mmCIF file of C-alpha atoms in Angstrom:
data_model
loop_
_atom_site.group_PDB
_atom_site.id
_atom_site.type_symbol
_atom_site.label_atom_id
_atom_site.label_comp_id
_atom_site.label_asym_id
_atom_site.label_seq_id
_atom_site.Cartn_x
_atom_site.Cartn_y
_atom_site.Cartn_z
ATOM 1 C CA MET K 1 -29.925 -13.787 8.936
ATOM 2 C CA SER K 2 -26.388 -15.103 8.949
ATOM 3 C CA ALA K 3 -24.367 -12.956 6.986
ATOM 4 C CA PRO K 4 -23.197 -13.828 3.619
ATOM 5 C CA SER K 5 -20.502 -16.200 3.405
ATOM 6 C CA ALA K 6 -16.676 -15.669 1.955
ATOM 7 C CA PRO K 7 -17.386 -16.224 -1.398
ATOM 8 C CA ALA K 8 -19.986 -14.572 -1.120
ATOM 9 C CA ARG K 9 -18.999 -11.270 0.163
ATOM 10 C CA LEU K 10 -16.159 -11.319 -2.069
ATOM 11 C CA ASN K 11 -18.278 -11.319 -5.606
ATOM 12 C CA GLU K 12 -20.047 -8.520 -4.299
ATOM 13 C CA MET K 13 -17.319 -6.913 -3.386
ATOM 14 C CA GLN K 14 -15.508 -7.722 -6.455
ATOM 15 C CA SER K 15 -18.786 -6.291 -8.233
ATOM 16 C CA ARG K 16 -18.574 -3.647 -6.804
ATOM 17 C CA ILE K 17 -15.184 -2.617 -7.622
ATOM 18 C CA ARG K 18 -15.710 -4.017 -10.878
ATOM 19 C CA ASP K 19 -18.152 -0.674 -10.817
ATOM 20 C CA LEU K 20 -15.889 1.182 -10.019
ATOM 21 C CA LEU K 21 -13.572 0.566 -12.095
ATOM 22 C CA ALA K 22 -15.636 1.093 -14.978
ATOM 23 C CA GLU K 23 -17.010 4.620 -13.538
ATOM 24 C CA ALA K 24 -13.637 5.761 -12.569
ATOM 25 C CA SER K 25 -11.879 8.438 -15.092
ATOM 26 C CA LYS K 26 -8.561 7.646 -14.315
ATOM 27 C CA PRO K 27 -7.047 4.015 -13.440
ATOM 28 C CA LEU K 28 -7.595 3.423 -9.675
ATOM 29 C CA SER K 29 -5.034 2.570 -7.115
ATOM 30 C CA ALA K 30 -5.470 -0.507 -4.583
ATOM 31 C CA TYR K 31 -5.627 2.466 -2.260
ATOM 32 C CA ASP K 32 -7.946 4.387 -4.150
ATOM 33 C CA VAL K 33 -9.791 1.510 -4.100
ATOM 34 C CA ILE K 34 -9.854 0.806 -0.894
ATOM 35 C CA ASP K 35 -10.814 4.431 -0.124
ATOM 36 C CA ALA K 36 -14.315 4.651 -2.644
ATOM 37 C CA LEU K 37 -15.111 1.472 -0.189
ATOM 38 C CA ARG K 38 -14.787 3.302 2.720
ATOM 39 C CA ASP K 39 -19.182 4.023 2.837
ATOM 40 C CA HIS K 40 -19.868 0.454 2.408
ATOM 41 C CA GLY K 41 -17.650 -0.278 5.916
ATOM 42 C CA ARG K 42 -13.767 -1.009 6.639
ATOM 43 C CA VAL K 43 -12.094 -2.963 4.214
ATOM 44 C CA ALA K 44 -9.169 -4.559 4.469
ATOM 45 C CA PRO K 45 -6.098 -4.040 2.128
ATOM 46 C CA PRO K 46 -6.107 -7.590 1.624
ATOM 47 C CA THR K 47 -9.832 -8.588 0.790
ATOM 48 C CA VAL K 48 -9.058 -5.872 -1.890
ATOM 49 C CA TYR K 49 -6.536 -7.241 -3.568
ATOM 50 C CA ARG K 50 -8.059 -10.844 -4.020
ATOM 51 C CA ALA K 51 -11.069 -8.617 -5.195
ATOM 52 C CA LEU K 52 -8.858 -7.476 -7.985
ATOM 53 C CA GLN K 53 -6.770 -10.659 -8.616
ATOM 54 C CA LYS K 54 -10.153 -11.671 -9.587
ATOM 55 C CA LEU K 55 -11.436 -9.791 -11.437
ATOM 56 C CA ILE K 56 -7.751 -9.750 -13.325
ATOM 57 C CA ASP K 57 -8.437 -13.900 -13.724
ATOM 58 C CA GLU K 58 -11.684 -13.375 -14.589
ATOM 59 C CA GLY K 59 -10.893 -11.098 -17.902
ATOM 60 C CA LEU K 60 -12.798 -8.087 -16.494
ATOM 61 C CA ALA K 61 -10.155 -5.504 -15.163
ATOM 62 C CA HIS K 62 -5.758 -5.135 -15.362
ATOM 63 C CA ARG K 63 -3.204 -4.238 -14.004
ATOM 64 C CA LEU K 64 -1.620 -0.816 -15.212
ATOM 65 C CA GLU K 65 2.413 -1.565 -14.530
ATOM 66 C CA THR K 66 3.676 1.318 -14.721
ATOM 67 C CA GLN K 67 0.599 2.886 -12.540
ATOM 68 C CA ASN K 68 0.263 0.020 -9.729
ATOM 69 C CA ALA K 69 -3.805 -0.074 -10.459
ATOM 70 C CA TYR K 70 -6.009 -0.784 -11.678
ATOM 71 C CA VAL K 71 -8.552 -0.280 -15.271
ATOM 72 C CA ALA K 72 -11.716 -2.144 -16.159
ATOM 73 C CA CYS K 73 -10.918 -4.102 -19.230
ATOM 74 C CA ARG K 74 -13.004 -2.029 -21.138
ATOM 75 C CA ASP K 75 -13.377 -4.503 -24.524
ATOM 76 C CA HIS K 76 -14.635 -8.270 -23.949
ATOM 77 C CA GLY K 77 -14.077 -9.175 -27.509
ATOM 78 C CA PRO K 78 -11.444 -10.922 -30.137
ATOM 79 C CA SER K 79 -9.465 -8.004 -30.013
ATOM 80 C CA CYS K 80 -9.051 -7.324 -26.089
ATOM 81 C CA GLY K 81 -6.390 -9.561 -24.832
ATOM 82 C CA HIS K 82 -7.062 -9.226 -21.466
ATOM 83 C CA ARG K 83 -6.104 -12.986 -20.971
ATOM 84 C CA HIS K 84 -2.409 -12.843 -22.309
ATOM 85 C CA LYS K 85 -1.605 -9.021 -24.001
ATOM 86 C CA ALA K 86 -3.087 -5.924 -23.713
ATOM 87 C CA GLY K 87 -2.054 -2.753 -24.411
ATOM 88 C CA PHE K 88 -2.948 0.894 -23.219
ATOM 89 C CA MET K 89 -2.509 3.903 -23.774
ATOM 90 C CA ILE K 90 -1.837 6.105 -20.924
ATOM 91 C CA CYS K 91 -2.119 10.235 -20.721
ATOM 92 C CA ARG K 92 0.236 11.108 -18.654
ATOM 93 C CA ALA K 93 -1.627 15.135 -18.036
ATOM 94 C CA CYS K 94 -5.227 13.482 -17.014
ATOM 95 C CA GLY K 95 -4.862 10.122 -16.316
ATOM 96 C CA LYS K 96 -7.497 8.847 -19.802
ATOM 97 C CA THR K 97 -6.113 5.083 -20.362
ATOM 98 C CA GLN K 98 -6.794 3.825 -23.245
ATOM 99 C CA GLU K 99 -7.175 0.025 -24.064
ATOM 100 C CA PHE K 100 -5.912 -1.648 -27.376
ATOM 101 C CA GLY K 101 -5.262 -5.184 -28.590
ATOM 102 C CA ASP K 102 -3.873 -6.017 -32.380
ATOM 103 C CA GLU K 103 -3.853 -9.747 -33.383
ATOM 104 C CA GLU K 104 -0.989 -8.539 -35.791
ATOM 105 C CA ILE K 105 1.132 -7.309 -32.753
ATOM 106 C CA GLU K 106 0.576 -10.177 -30.579
ATOM 107 C CA ARG K 107 1.283 -12.663 -33.317
ATOM 108 C CA LEU K 108 4.996 -10.553 -33.246
ATOM 109 C CA LEU K 109 5.451 -11.055 -29.837
ATOM 110 C CA SER K 110 4.543 -14.577 -29.865
ATOM 111 C CA ARG K 111 6.876 -15.650 -32.689
ATOM 112 C CA THR K 112 9.317 -13.313 -31.079
ATOM 113 C CA ALA K 113 8.799 -14.835 -27.365
ATOM 114 C CA ALA K 114 9.471 -18.557 -29.525
ATOM 115 C CA GLN K 115 12.327 -17.651 -30.679
ATOM 116 C CA GLY K 116 14.110 -16.839 -28.106
ATOM 117 C CA GLY K 117 12.562 -20.459 -26.537
ATOM 118 C CA PHE K 118 9.944 -19.015 -24.956
ATOM 119 C CA THR K 119 6.290 -18.963 -23.709
ATOM 120 C CA ALA K 120 4.922 -16.177 -22.890
ATOM 121 C CA GLU K 121 1.861 -15.381 -20.624
ATOM 122 C CA ARG K 122 1.227 -12.033 -19.952
ATOM 123 C CA VAL K 123 2.034 -9.788 -21.963
ATOM 124 C CA ALA K 124 1.855 -5.835 -20.983
ATOM 125 C CA ILE K 125 2.494 -3.033 -23.021
ATOM 126 C CA GLU K 126 1.905 0.334 -21.911
ATOM 127 C CA ILE K 127 2.125 3.624 -24.363
ATOM 128 C CA GLN K 128 2.759 6.734 -22.515
ATOM 129 C CA GLY K 129 2.101 10.767 -24.488
ATOM 130 C CA LEU K 130 -1.170 12.711 -24.222
ATOM 131 C CA CYS K 131 -4.474 12.186 -25.119
ATOM 132 C CA ALA K 132 -5.794 14.610 -28.068
ATOM 133 C CA ALA K 133 -7.426 16.145 -25.960
ATOM 134 C CA CYS K 134 -4.873 16.735 -23.286
ATOM 135 C CA ALA K 135 -2.634 17.755 -26.194
ATOM 136 C CA GLU K 136 -5.102 19.771 -28.294
ATOM 137 C CA ALA K 137 -5.358 21.688 -25.172
ATOM 138 C CA GLY K 138 -1.891 22.901 -25.312
ATOM 139 C CA VAL K 139 -0.513 20.059 -22.014
ATOM 140 C CA SER K 140 2.888 20.067 -21.868
ATOM 141 C CA LEU K 141 4.545 18.010 -19.131
ATOM 142 C CA PRO K 142 8.808 17.526 -18.917
ATOM 143 C CA ASP K 143 10.035 14.452 -20.472
ATOM 144 C CA ALA K 144 9.045 11.400 -18.842
ATOM 145 C CA SER K 145 12.662 10.119 -20.209
ATOM 146 C CA ALA K 146 14.266 12.537 -18.048
ATOM 147 C CA GLY K 147 14.818 12.830 -14.091
#
């Protein structure tokens, strides 16, 4: 039996990575993904980056800009802005990440861009703070703006 073709391997890789992201309790960097895939043999970073980009292009994952990490798209409904606009609330203590989308925010951003003569292709909003569980547990972190 011959080895799978490159597209078949990529599809298998995308599926594994999508599963990893969906099961993760916090965002994963590309190198976290590579480490998690070690049981499947050696995986080259470019292969993982290509698979991650394909997942993003297909609306199945998002890249968190401030963390250089990836999360599975949790909402495939009309409120999800996975193709152009997406928002995330990221807990600085535990890493929990919650995706959100809001038509009013998207309209405001589009209108603001248009007023500036700019066509937005992608918008990422990242709100960092404490999730309800960490706040309730009294977790305190140094001020993120200090530094």
